[in-house]
Amino acid sequence: MNLILFGGFLGSGKTSLILSLAHFIVESDVQAKAKLVIIENEVGEIGIDDKVLKSDGYSVKELFAGCICCQLTSDLITTLNEINETIKPEWVIIETTGLAYPSKILGNLNKYGKGIDSIRTVAVVDSERFEELTAITPVLIENQISQGDIILVNKIDLVSEEELKHLEEHVVKLNEKAIVYKVSANNKVNDSIWKEVMKTCE
Ligand SMILES: Nc1nc2c(ncn2[C@@H]2O[C@H](COP(=O)(O)OP(=O)(O)O)[C@@H](O)[C@H]2O)c(=O)[nH]1
Ligand SMILES: [Mg+2]
């Protein structure tokens, strides 16, 4: 199983981007049908309707009773190990809550997860609210960004070129190793970005 962990504040666009990636995975490879599981840990503005998605070859598991980086750590591990034994998907996308520390989740997955071939972390940045959120919860936002293999600076349709340039500089300062893409989940996300996200990590 290859895991793709999506982090980022509530409302930053995680579900919108996950739906786009999910469609890309299913459409790009016929074999991938029924090989993708999405684990939802957050009730958001946009939901992932299991019934609609099932007909497309996805399946969705919901863990809504707490945060998978704290109270629900063992639920996440149990769910993943169960998925590994029953569905054996090629891809698992995990949407974390906006308050999750990806570093904690990664630590637990590495320690207790079974059948995991690779893990990639995607940090979604809400370009409209980034400065505001960083001022309110700097440690959390910085952890989410510093743990990203890929950073998707989302909602670029809502900010000016100048704001975006400033924001990008800030993001790169927090994580120099990550690949940074500017996207808008409201428009089509370039396939090359999803190809990069799906590259298995070493
Ligand atoms: N204008 C604009 N709105 C967006 C974009 N991405 C997401 N949204 C909206 O932001 C809200 C929250 O998106 P959602 O995917 O539920 O975020 P999540 O809470 O991180 O999963 C929804 O109303 C989306 O339609 C974007 O790129 N541009
Ligand atoms: Mg969501």
CSV table of C-alpha atoms and ligand atoms in Angstrom, one decimal:
chain,number,residue,atom,x,y,z
A,1,MET,CA,0.0,0.0,0.0
A,2,ASN,CA,1.2,3.4,-0.9
A,3,LEU,CA,0.0,6.1,1.5
A,4,ILE,CA,-0.7,9.7,0.7
A,5,LEU,CA,-1.3,11.8,3.8
A,6,PHE,CA,-3.1,15.1,3.3
A,7,GLY,CA,-2.6,17.7,6.0
A,8,GLY,CA,-3.7,21.4,6.2
A,9,PHE,CA,-6.1,23.5,8.1
A,10,LEU,CA,-9.9,23.0,8.0
A,11,GLY,CA,-11.2,24.7,4.9
A,12,SER,CA,-7.9,24.8,3.1
A,13,GLY,CA,-9.2,22.6,0.3
A,14,LYS,CA,-8.0,19.1,1.3
A,15,THR,CA,-11.2,17.2,0.3
A,16,SER,CA,-11.5,19.2,-3.0
A,17,LEU,CA,-7.9,18.3,-3.9
A,18,ILE,CA,-8.3,14.6,-2.7
A,19,LEU,CA,-11.3,14.2,-5.0
A,20,SER,CA,-9.2,15.5,-7.9
A,21,LEU,CA,-6.4,13.1,-7.1
A,22,ALA,CA,-8.8,10.2,-6.6
A,23,HIS,CA,-10.3,10.8,-10.1
A,24,PHE,CA,-6.8,11.0,-11.5
A,25,ILE,CA,-5.8,7.7,-9.9
A,26,VAL,CA,-8.9,5.9,-11.1
A,27,GLU,CA,-8.9,7.4,-14.6
A,28,SER,CA,-5.2,7.0,-15.2
A,29,ASP,CA,-5.1,3.2,-14.6
A,30,VAL,CA,-8.0,0.8,-15.2
A,31,GLN,CA,-6.3,-1.6,-12.8
A,32,ALA,CA,-6.5,1.0,-10.1
A,33,LYS,CA,-10.3,0.5,-9.9
A,34,ALA,CA,-11.2,-0.7,-6.4
A,35,LYS,CA,-7.6,-0.3,-5.5
A,36,LEU,CA,-8.0,3.1,-3.8
A,37,VAL,CA,-9.2,3.7,-0.3
A,38,ILE,CA,-9.8,7.1,1.2
A,39,ILE,CA,-9.7,7.5,4.9
A,40,GLU,CA,-11.6,10.6,6.1
A,41,ASN,CA,-10.8,12.0,9.6
A,42,GLU,CA,-12.6,15.3,9.2
A,43,VAL,CA,-16.1,16.4,8.6
A,44,GLY,CA,-15.7,19.3,6.2
A,45,GLU,CA,-17.6,21.5,4.0
A,46,ILE,CA,-17.3,19.1,1.1
A,47,GLY,CA,-17.9,15.5,1.9
A,48,ILE,CA,-16.9,12.4,0.1
A,49,ASP,CA,-20.0,10.5,-0.5
A,50,ASP,CA,-19.2,6.8,-0.2
A,51,LYS,CA,-22.1,5.7,-2.4
A,52,VAL,CA,-21.2,8.0,-5.3
A,53,LEU,CA,-17.5,7.0,-5.0
A,54,LYS,CA,-18.1,3.3,-4.7
A,55,SER,CA,-19.5,3.2,-8.1
A,56,ASP,CA,-16.3,4.7,-9.3
A,57,GLY,CA,-14.2,2.1,-7.7
A,58,TYR,CA,-13.2,3.9,-4.6
A,59,SER,CA,-14.0,3.0,-1.1
A,60,VAL,CA,-14.1,5.4,1.8
A,61,LYS,CA,-13.6,4.8,5.6
A,62,GLU,CA,-14.7,7.4,8.0
A,63,LEU,CA,-13.0,8.0,11.4
A,64,PHE,CA,-14.8,11.0,12.8
A,65,ALA,CA,-14.7,10.4,16.5
A,66,GLY,CA,-11.5,12.3,17.2
A,67,CYS,CA,-8.1,13.1,15.7
A,68,ILE,CA,-5.9,10.4,14.3
A,69,CYS,CA,-2.8,12.1,15.6
A,70,CYS,CA,-4.1,11.8,19.2
A,71,GLN,CA,-7.2,9.9,20.4
A,72,LEU,CA,-7.7,7.9,17.3
A,73,THR,CA,-4.1,6.7,16.7
A,74,SER,CA,-4.9,3.1,17.3
A,75,ASP,CA,-8.2,3.3,15.2
A,76,LEU,CA,-6.1,4.5,12.3
A,77,ILE,CA,-3.6,1.7,12.7
A,78,THR,CA,-6.4,-0.9,13.1
A,79,THR,CA,-8.2,0.4,10.1
A,80,LEU,CA,-5.1,0.4,7.9
A,81,ASN,CA,-4.1,-3.1,9.0
A,82,GLU,CA,-7.6,-4.3,8.2
A,83,ILE,CA,-7.6,-2.6,4.8
A,84,ASN,CA,-4.2,-4.2,4.1
A,85,GLU,CA,-5.7,-7.6,4.9
A,86,THR,CA,-9.0,-7.3,3.1
A,87,ILE,CA,-8.8,-4.8,0.2
A,88,LYS,CA,-5.1,-4.6,-0.3
A,89,PRO,CA,-5.4,-1.4,-2.3
A,90,GLU,CA,-2.5,0.1,-4.2
A,91,TRP,CA,-3.2,3.5,-2.8
A,92,VAL,CA,-4.6,4.9,0.4
A,93,ILE,CA,-5.3,8.6,0.8
A,94,ILE,CA,-5.7,9.9,4.3
A,95,GLU,CA,-7.4,13.2,5.0
A,96,THR,CA,-6.3,14.4,8.5
A,97,THR,CA,-8.1,16.9,10.6
A,98,GLY,CA,-7.0,20.5,10.3
A,99,LEU,CA,-5.6,20.2,13.8
A,100,ALA,CA,-3.5,17.1,13.2
A,101,TYR,CA,0.3,17.1,13.6
A,102,PRO,CA,1.5,15.0,10.6
A,103,SER,CA,4.8,14.2,12.4
A,104,LYS,CA,2.9,12.3,15.1
A,105,ILE,CA,0.9,10.3,12.5
A,106,LEU,CA,4.0,9.5,10.5
A,107,GLY,CA,5.8,8.3,13.7
A,108,ASN,CA,2.9,5.9,14.5
A,109,LEU,CA,2.5,4.7,11.0
A,110,ASN,CA,6.2,3.9,10.8
A,111,LYS,CA,6.1,2.1,14.1
A,112,TYR,CA,2.8,0.1,13.9
A,113,GLY,CA,1.6,0.1,10.3
A,114,LYS,CA,1.7,-3.2,8.3
A,115,GLY,CA,1.9,-3.6,4.6
A,116,ILE,CA,2.9,0.0,4.0
A,117,ASP,CA,5.3,0.4,1.0
A,118,SER,CA,5.6,4.1,1.0
A,119,ILE,CA,4.3,7.3,2.6
A,120,ARG,CA,4.0,10.7,1.0
A,121,THR,CA,2.9,13.8,2.8
A,122,VAL,CA,1.0,16.6,1.1
A,123,ALA,CA,0.6,19.9,2.9
A,124,VAL,CA,-2.3,22.0,1.7
A,125,VAL,CA,-1.9,25.7,2.3
A,126,ASP,CA,-4.9,28.0,2.2
A,127,SER,CA,-3.3,31.0,0.5
A,128,GLU,CA,-6.2,33.3,1.5
A,129,ARG,CA,-5.9,32.6,5.2
A,130,PHE,CA,-2.2,31.6,5.5
A,131,GLU,CA,-0.8,34.6,7.3
A,132,GLU,CA,-3.8,34.8,9.6
A,133,LEU,CA,-3.6,31.1,10.6
A,134,THR,CA,0.2,31.3,11.0
A,135,ALA,CA,-0.3,34.2,13.4
A,136,ILE,CA,-2.9,32.3,15.4
A,137,THR,CA,-1.3,28.8,15.5
A,138,PRO,CA,2.3,29.1,14.3
A,139,VAL,CA,3.5,25.8,15.8
A,140,LEU,CA,0.8,23.7,14.1
A,141,ILE,CA,1.0,25.4,10.7
A,142,GLU,CA,4.8,25.2,10.7
A,143,ASN,CA,4.7,21.5,11.6
A,144,GLN,CA,2.2,20.8,8.8
A,145,ILE,CA,4.3,22.6,6.3
A,146,SER,CA,7.7,21.3,7.5
A,147,GLN,CA,6.4,17.7,7.2
A,148,GLY,CA,5.2,18.1,3.6
A,149,ASP,CA,7.0,16.2,0.8
A,150,ILE,CA,4.8,18.3,-1.5
A,151,ILE,CA,3.2,21.5,-0.7
A,152,LEU,CA,0.1,22.6,-2.5
A,153,VAL,CA,-0.5,26.3,-2.2
A,154,ASN,CA,-4.3,26.3,-2.9
A,155,LYS,CA,-6.9,28.9,-3.7
A,156,ILE,CA,-4.6,31.0,-5.8
A,157,ASP,CA,-7.6,32.3,-7.5
A,158,LEU,CA,-8.4,34.3,-4.4
A,159,VAL,CA,-5.1,36.2,-3.9
A,160,SER,CA,-3.0,38.7,-5.8
A,161,GLU,CA,0.4,37.9,-7.5
A,162,GLU,CA,2.1,39.9,-4.9
A,163,GLU,CA,0.5,38.1,-1.9
A,164,LEU,CA,1.3,34.8,-3.6
A,165,LYS,CA,5.0,35.7,-4.0
A,166,HIS,CA,5.3,36.7,-0.4
A,167,LEU,CA,3.5,33.6,0.8
A,168,GLU,CA,5.7,31.3,-1.4
A,169,GLU,CA,8.8,32.8,0.2
A,170,HIS,CA,7.4,32.2,3.6
A,171,VAL,CA,6.5,28.6,2.8
A,172,VAL,CA,9.9,27.8,1.3
A,173,LYS,CA,11.6,29.2,4.5
A,174,LEU,CA,9.6,26.7,6.6
A,175,ASN,CA,10.4,23.8,4.3
A,176,GLU,CA,13.3,24.0,1.8
A,177,LYS,CA,13.1,20.4,0.7
A,178,ALA,CA,9.5,20.2,-0.4
A,179,ILE,CA,8.3,20.7,-3.9
A,180,VAL,CA,5.9,23.6,-4.0
A,181,TYR,CA,3.0,23.9,-6.5
A,182,LYS,CA,0.4,26.7,-6.8
A,183,VAL,CA,-3.0,25.3,-7.5
A,184,SER,CA,-6.7,26.1,-7.4
A,185,ALA,CA,-8.9,23.1,-6.6
A,186,ASN,CA,-11.8,25.1,-8.2
A,187,ASN,CA,-10.0,24.7,-11.6
A,188,LYS,CA,-8.4,21.6,-13.0
A,189,VAL,CA,-5.2,20.6,-11.2
A,190,ASN,CA,-2.5,19.7,-13.7
A,191,ASP,CA,-2.0,15.9,-14.1
A,192,SER,CA,1.8,16.4,-13.8
A,193,ILE,CA,1.3,17.5,-10.2
A,194,TRP,CA,-0.7,14.3,-9.3
A,195,LYS,CA,2.0,12.2,-11.1
A,196,GLU,CA,4.6,13.8,-8.9
A,197,VAL,CA,2.5,13.2,-5.8
A,198,MET,CA,2.2,9.5,-6.7
A,199,LYS,CA,5.9,9.0,-7.2
A,200,THR,CA,6.9,6.4,-4.6
A,201,CYS,CA,9.2,7.8,-2.0
A,202,GLU,CA,12.6,6.2,-1.4
B,1,LIG,N1,-12.1,29.8,-4.5
B,1,LIG,C1,-11.6,28.6,-4.1
B,1,LIG,N2,-12.3,27.9,-3.2
B,1,LIG,C2,-11.8,26.7,-2.9
B,1,LIG,C3,-10.6,26.2,-3.5
B,1,LIG,N3,-10.4,24.9,-2.9
B,1,LIG,C4,-11.4,24.7,-2.1
B,1,LIG,N4,-12.3,25.7,-2.1
B,1,LIG,C5,-13.5,25.9,-1.3
B,1,LIG,O1,-13.1,25.9,0.1
B,1,LIG,C6,-14.1,25.2,0.9
B,1,LIG,C7,-13.4,24.2,1.7
B,1,LIG,O2,-12.9,23.1,0.9
B,1,LIG,P1,-12.7,21.7,1.4
B,1,LIG,O3,-12.2,20.9,0.2
B,1,LIG,O4,-13.9,21.1,2.1
B,1,LIG,O5,-11.5,21.9,2.5
B,1,LIG,P2,-11.0,20.9,3.7
B,1,LIG,O6,-11.8,21.3,4.9
B,1,LIG,O7,-9.6,21.2,3.8
B,1,LIG,O8,-11.3,19.5,3.2
B,1,LIG,C8,-15.1,24.7,-0.1
B,1,LIG,O9,-16.2,25.6,-0.1
B,1,LIG,C9,-14.4,24.6,-1.4
B,1,LIG,O10,-15.3,24.8,-2.5
B,1,LIG,C10,-9.9,27.0,-4.4
B,1,LIG,O11,-8.9,26.6,-5.0
B,1,LIG,N5,-10.5,28.2,-4.7
B,2,MG,MG,-12.3,18.0,4.2
